[in-house]
Amino acid sequence: GGLPALEVLELGFNLVKRVEGLMDLPRLQRLELHSNLLHHPGDFVELGKRFCESLTVLTLRDNAICQTPAYRLAAIARLPRLEYLDGLLVTRAEHLAAAGDGSEGSDAAARAAQDAGLEVGTVTPDVLQARAFTRVTPGLAYAATARPRSVSELLAGGGP
């Protein structure tokens, strides 16, 4: 299975709660996950493992995870080839800050995540309620009763 030639995956406004199941996408360059329910710090780790070498554009804006301190730095540390994060150019200064003292790989990423305070308890239910379930977009409104899904469910064609 898989989609080995896929370069762009747009999953905004899909009630995605976890980044998982993104296997066999070796050419993925752009991932759009804006306006979902992402809140788990482990999702940065998952993205870093899978797309460290290919992902250049990532959009996560309007997710609860974006409310954590130093979110941007932690994302850049996990995905060192990023050119754009949430529609903004990733600067050389940001890449240097994410790399810390110049060491590479998981040490810099782990340090940035730790510095960012990205721990499981960082995002509270109150933050999720305020950021994810109350947003209204013209013609679309989220309901607290909608069942959040994972990326793997969406790719497999699972419904709400």
mmCIF file of N, CA, C and O in Angstrom, residues 119-155:
data_model
loop_
_atom_site.group_PDB
_atom_site.id
_atom_site.type_symbol
_atom_site.label_atom_id
_atom_site.label_comp_id
_atom_site.label_asym_id
_atom_site.label_seq_id
_atom_site.Cartn_x
_atom_site.Cartn_y
_atom_site.Cartn_z
ATOM 1 N N GLU A 119 5.206 18.817 27.117
ATOM 2 C CA GLU A 119 4.983 17.597 27.872
ATOM 3 C C GLU A 119 3.511 17.258 27.760
ATOM 4 O O GLU A 119 2.685 18.103 27.434
ATOM 5 N N VAL A 120 3.182 16.014 28.056
ATOM 6 C CA VAL A 120 1.817 15.552 27.850
ATOM 7 C C VAL A 120 0.795 16.437 28.548
ATOM 8 O O VAL A 120 -0.275 16.692 28.023
ATOM 9 N N GLY A 121 1.089 16.976 29.711
ATOM 10 C CA GLY A 121 0.134 17.782 30.443
ATOM 11 C C GLY A 121 0.068 19.237 30.017
ATOM 12 O O GLY A 121 -0.641 20.024 30.619
ATOM 13 N N THR A 122 0.786 19.613 28.962
ATOM 14 C CA THR A 122 0.871 21.011 28.562
ATOM 15 C C THR A 122 -0.467 21.584 28.107
ATOM 16 O O THR A 122 -0.811 22.703 28.422
ATOM 17 N N VAL A 123 -1.227 20.820 27.364
ATOM 18 C CA VAL A 123 -2.486 21.309 26.821
ATOM 19 C C VAL A 123 -3.624 20.732 27.655
ATOM 20 O O VAL A 123 -3.806 19.536 27.742
ATOM 21 N N THR A 124 -4.366 21.600 28.280
ATOM 22 C CA THR A 124 -5.455 21.180 29.164
ATOM 23 C C THR A 124 -6.760 21.054 28.387
ATOM 24 O O THR A 124 -6.895 21.600 27.286
ATOM 25 N N PRO A 125 -7.734 20.366 28.943
ATOM 26 C CA PRO A 125 -9.053 20.300 28.291
ATOM 27 C C PRO A 125 -9.652 21.679 28.040
ATOM 28 O O PRO A 125 -10.340 21.884 27.045
ATOM 29 N N ASP A 126 -9.360 22.629 28.924
ATOM 30 C CA ASP A 126 -9.879 23.990 28.723
ATOM 31 C C ASP A 126 -9.310 24.628 27.456
ATOM 32 O O ASP A 126 -10.024 25.292 26.707
ATOM 33 N N VAL A 127 -8.015 24.412 27.210
ATOM 34 C CA VAL A 127 -7.390 24.944 26.003
ATOM 35 C C VAL A 127 -8.005 24.294 24.773
ATOM 36 O O VAL A 127 -8.334 24.959 23.791
ATOM 37 N N LEU A 128 -8.192 22.977 24.822
ATOM 38 C CA LEU A 128 -8.812 22.294 23.686
ATOM 39 C C LEU A 128 -10.213 22.819 23.425
ATOM 40 O O LEU A 128 -10.585 23.070 22.279
ATOM 41 N N GLN A 129 -10.974 22.980 24.479
ATOM 42 C CA GLN A 129 -12.343 23.475 24.317
ATOM 43 C C GLN A 129 -12.337 24.868 23.695
ATOM 44 O O GLN A 129 -13.100 25.153 22.786
ATOM 45 N N ALA A 130 -11.440 25.706 24.160
ATOM 46 C CA ALA A 130 -11.388 27.082 23.661
ATOM 47 C C ALA A 130 -10.860 27.160 22.239
ATOM 48 O O ALA A 130 -11.312 27.974 21.447
ATOM 49 N N ARG A 131 -9.863 26.328 21.890
ATOM 50 C CA ARG A 131 -9.206 26.448 20.597
ATOM 51 C C ARG A 131 -9.810 25.581 19.510
ATOM 52 O O ARG A 131 -9.774 25.940 18.338
ATOM 53 N N ALA A 132 -10.324 24.425 19.837
ATOM 54 C CA ALA A 132 -10.702 23.484 18.795
ATOM 55 C C ALA A 132 -12.203 23.373 18.562
ATOM 56 O O ALA A 132 -12.651 23.356 17.433
ATOM 57 N N PHE A 133 -12.979 23.311 19.610
ATOM 58 C CA PHE A 133 -14.379 23.003 19.434
ATOM 59 C C PHE A 133 -15.277 24.214 19.276
ATOM 60 O O PHE A 133 -16.428 24.075 18.919
ATOM 61 N N THR A 134 -14.789 25.406 19.529
ATOM 62 C CA THR A 134 -15.662 26.575 19.470
ATOM 63 C C THR A 134 -15.445 27.411 18.219
ATOM 64 O O THR A 134 -16.116 28.402 18.034
ATOM 65 N N ARG A 135 -14.523 27.019 17.378
ATOM 66 C CA ARG A 135 -14.223 27.779 16.173
ATOM 67 C C ARG A 135 -15.355 27.637 15.160
ATOM 68 O O ARG A 135 -15.839 26.562 14.897
ATOM 69 N N VAL A 136 -15.759 28.741 14.586
ATOM 70 C CA VAL A 136 -16.802 28.726 13.569
ATOM 71 C C VAL A 136 -16.219 29.313 12.288
ATOM 72 O O VAL A 136 -15.621 30.374 12.290
ATOM 73 N N THR A 137 -16.382 28.597 11.217
ATOM 74 C CA THR A 137 -15.941 29.033 9.905
ATOM 75 C C THR A 137 -17.197 29.182 9.050
ATOM 76 O O THR A 137 -18.105 28.357 9.175
ATOM 77 N N PRO A 138 -17.268 30.202 8.205
ATOM 78 C CA PRO A 138 -18.473 30.361 7.385
ATOM 79 C C PRO A 138 -18.868 29.056 6.703
ATOM 80 O O PRO A 138 -18.064 28.442 6.005
ATOM 81 N N GLY A 139 -20.071 28.614 6.966
ATOM 82 C CA GLY A 139 -20.565 27.391 6.365
ATOM 83 C C GLY A 139 -20.139 26.123 7.083
ATOM 84 O O GLY A 139 -20.502 25.027 6.688
ATOM 85 N N LEU A 140 -19.345 26.241 8.151
ATOM 86 C CA LEU A 140 -18.862 25.061 8.856
ATOM 87 C C LEU A 140 -18.691 25.398 10.328
ATOM 88 O O LEU A 140 -18.100 26.410 10.669
ATOM 89 N N ALA A 141 -19.214 24.571 11.186
ATOM 90 C CA ALA A 141 -19.030 24.770 12.629
ATOM 91 C C ALA A 141 -18.676 23.435 13.258
ATOM 92 O O ALA A 141 -19.223 22.401 12.892
ATOM 93 N N TYR A 142 -17.730 23.452 14.170
ATOM 94 C CA TYR A 142 -17.364 22.232 14.880
ATOM 95 C C TYR A 142 -18.349 22.002 16.012
ATOM 96 O O TYR A 142 -18.772 22.932 16.679
ATOM 97 N N ALA A 143 -18.660 20.756 16.266
ATOM 98 C CA ALA A 143 -19.529 20.408 17.382
ATOM 99 C C ALA A 143 -18.744 19.534 18.350
ATOM 100 O O ALA A 143 -17.966 18.677 17.932
ATOM 101 N N ALA A 144 -18.967 19.734 19.627
ATOM 102 C CA ALA A 144 -18.257 18.954 20.646
ATOM 103 C C ALA A 144 -18.607 17.479 20.570
ATOM 104 O O ALA A 144 -17.897 16.645 21.095
ATOM 105 N N THR A 145 -19.691 17.130 19.899
ATOM 106 C CA THR A 145 -20.085 15.732 19.808
ATOM 107 C C THR A 145 -19.438 15.012 18.634
ATOM 108 O O THR A 145 -19.543 13.809 18.525
ATOM 109 N N ALA A 146 -18.789 15.734 17.738
ATOM 110 C CA ALA A 146 -18.134 15.090 16.606
ATOM 111 C C ALA A 146 -16.971 14.245 17.111
ATOM 112 O O ALA A 146 -16.243 14.644 18.002
ATOM 113 N N ARG A 147 -16.805 13.064 16.534
ATOM 114 C CA ARG A 147 -15.747 12.160 16.974
ATOM 115 C C ARG A 147 -14.453 12.520 16.268
ATOM 116 O O ARG A 147 -14.339 12.375 15.056
ATOM 117 N N PRO A 148 -13.433 13.000 17.012
ATOM 118 C CA PRO A 148 -12.149 13.302 16.392
ATOM 119 C C PRO A 148 -11.532 12.048 15.785
ATOM 120 O O PRO A 148 -11.708 10.947 16.300
ATOM 121 N N ARG A 149 -10.809 12.236 14.695
ATOM 122 C CA ARG A 149 -10.227 11.121 13.977
ATOM 123 C C ARG A 149 -8.721 11.262 13.900
ATOM 124 O O ARG A 149 -8.174 12.312 14.145
ATOM 125 N N SER A 150 -8.080 10.185 13.512
ATOM 126 C CA SER A 150 -6.646 10.223 13.268
ATOM 127 C C SER A 150 -6.423 10.305 11.765
ATOM 128 O O SER A 150 -7.310 10.015 10.967
ATOM 129 N N VAL A 151 -5.222 10.667 11.365
ATOM 130 C CA VAL A 151 -4.892 10.735 9.948
ATOM 131 C C VAL A 151 -5.060 9.363 9.316
ATOM 132 O O VAL A 151 -5.556 9.235 8.209
ATOM 133 N N SER A 152 -4.675 8.292 10.023
ATOM 134 C CA SER A 152 -4.784 6.961 9.455
ATOM 135 C C SER A 152 -6.244 6.595 9.145
ATOM 136 O O SER A 152 -6.522 5.965 8.130
ATOM 137 N N GLU A 153 -7.186 7.020 9.986
ATOM 138 C CA GLU A 153 -8.599 6.775 9.711
ATOM 139 C C GLU A 153 -9.046 7.523 8.463
ATOM 140 O O GLU A 153 -9.794 6.995 7.647
ATOM 141 N N LEU A 154 -8.591 8.765 8.313
ATOM 142 C CA LEU A 154 -8.970 9.553 7.146
ATOM 143 C C LEU A 154 -8.432 8.929 5.861
ATOM 144 O O LEU A 154 -9.129 8.830 4.866
ATOM 145 N N LEU A 155 -7.163 8.502 5.885
ATOM 146 C CA LEU A 155 -6.554 7.914 4.699
ATOM 147 C C LEU A 155 -7.199 6.578 4.337
ATOM 148 O O LEU A 155 -7.250 6.197 3.181
#
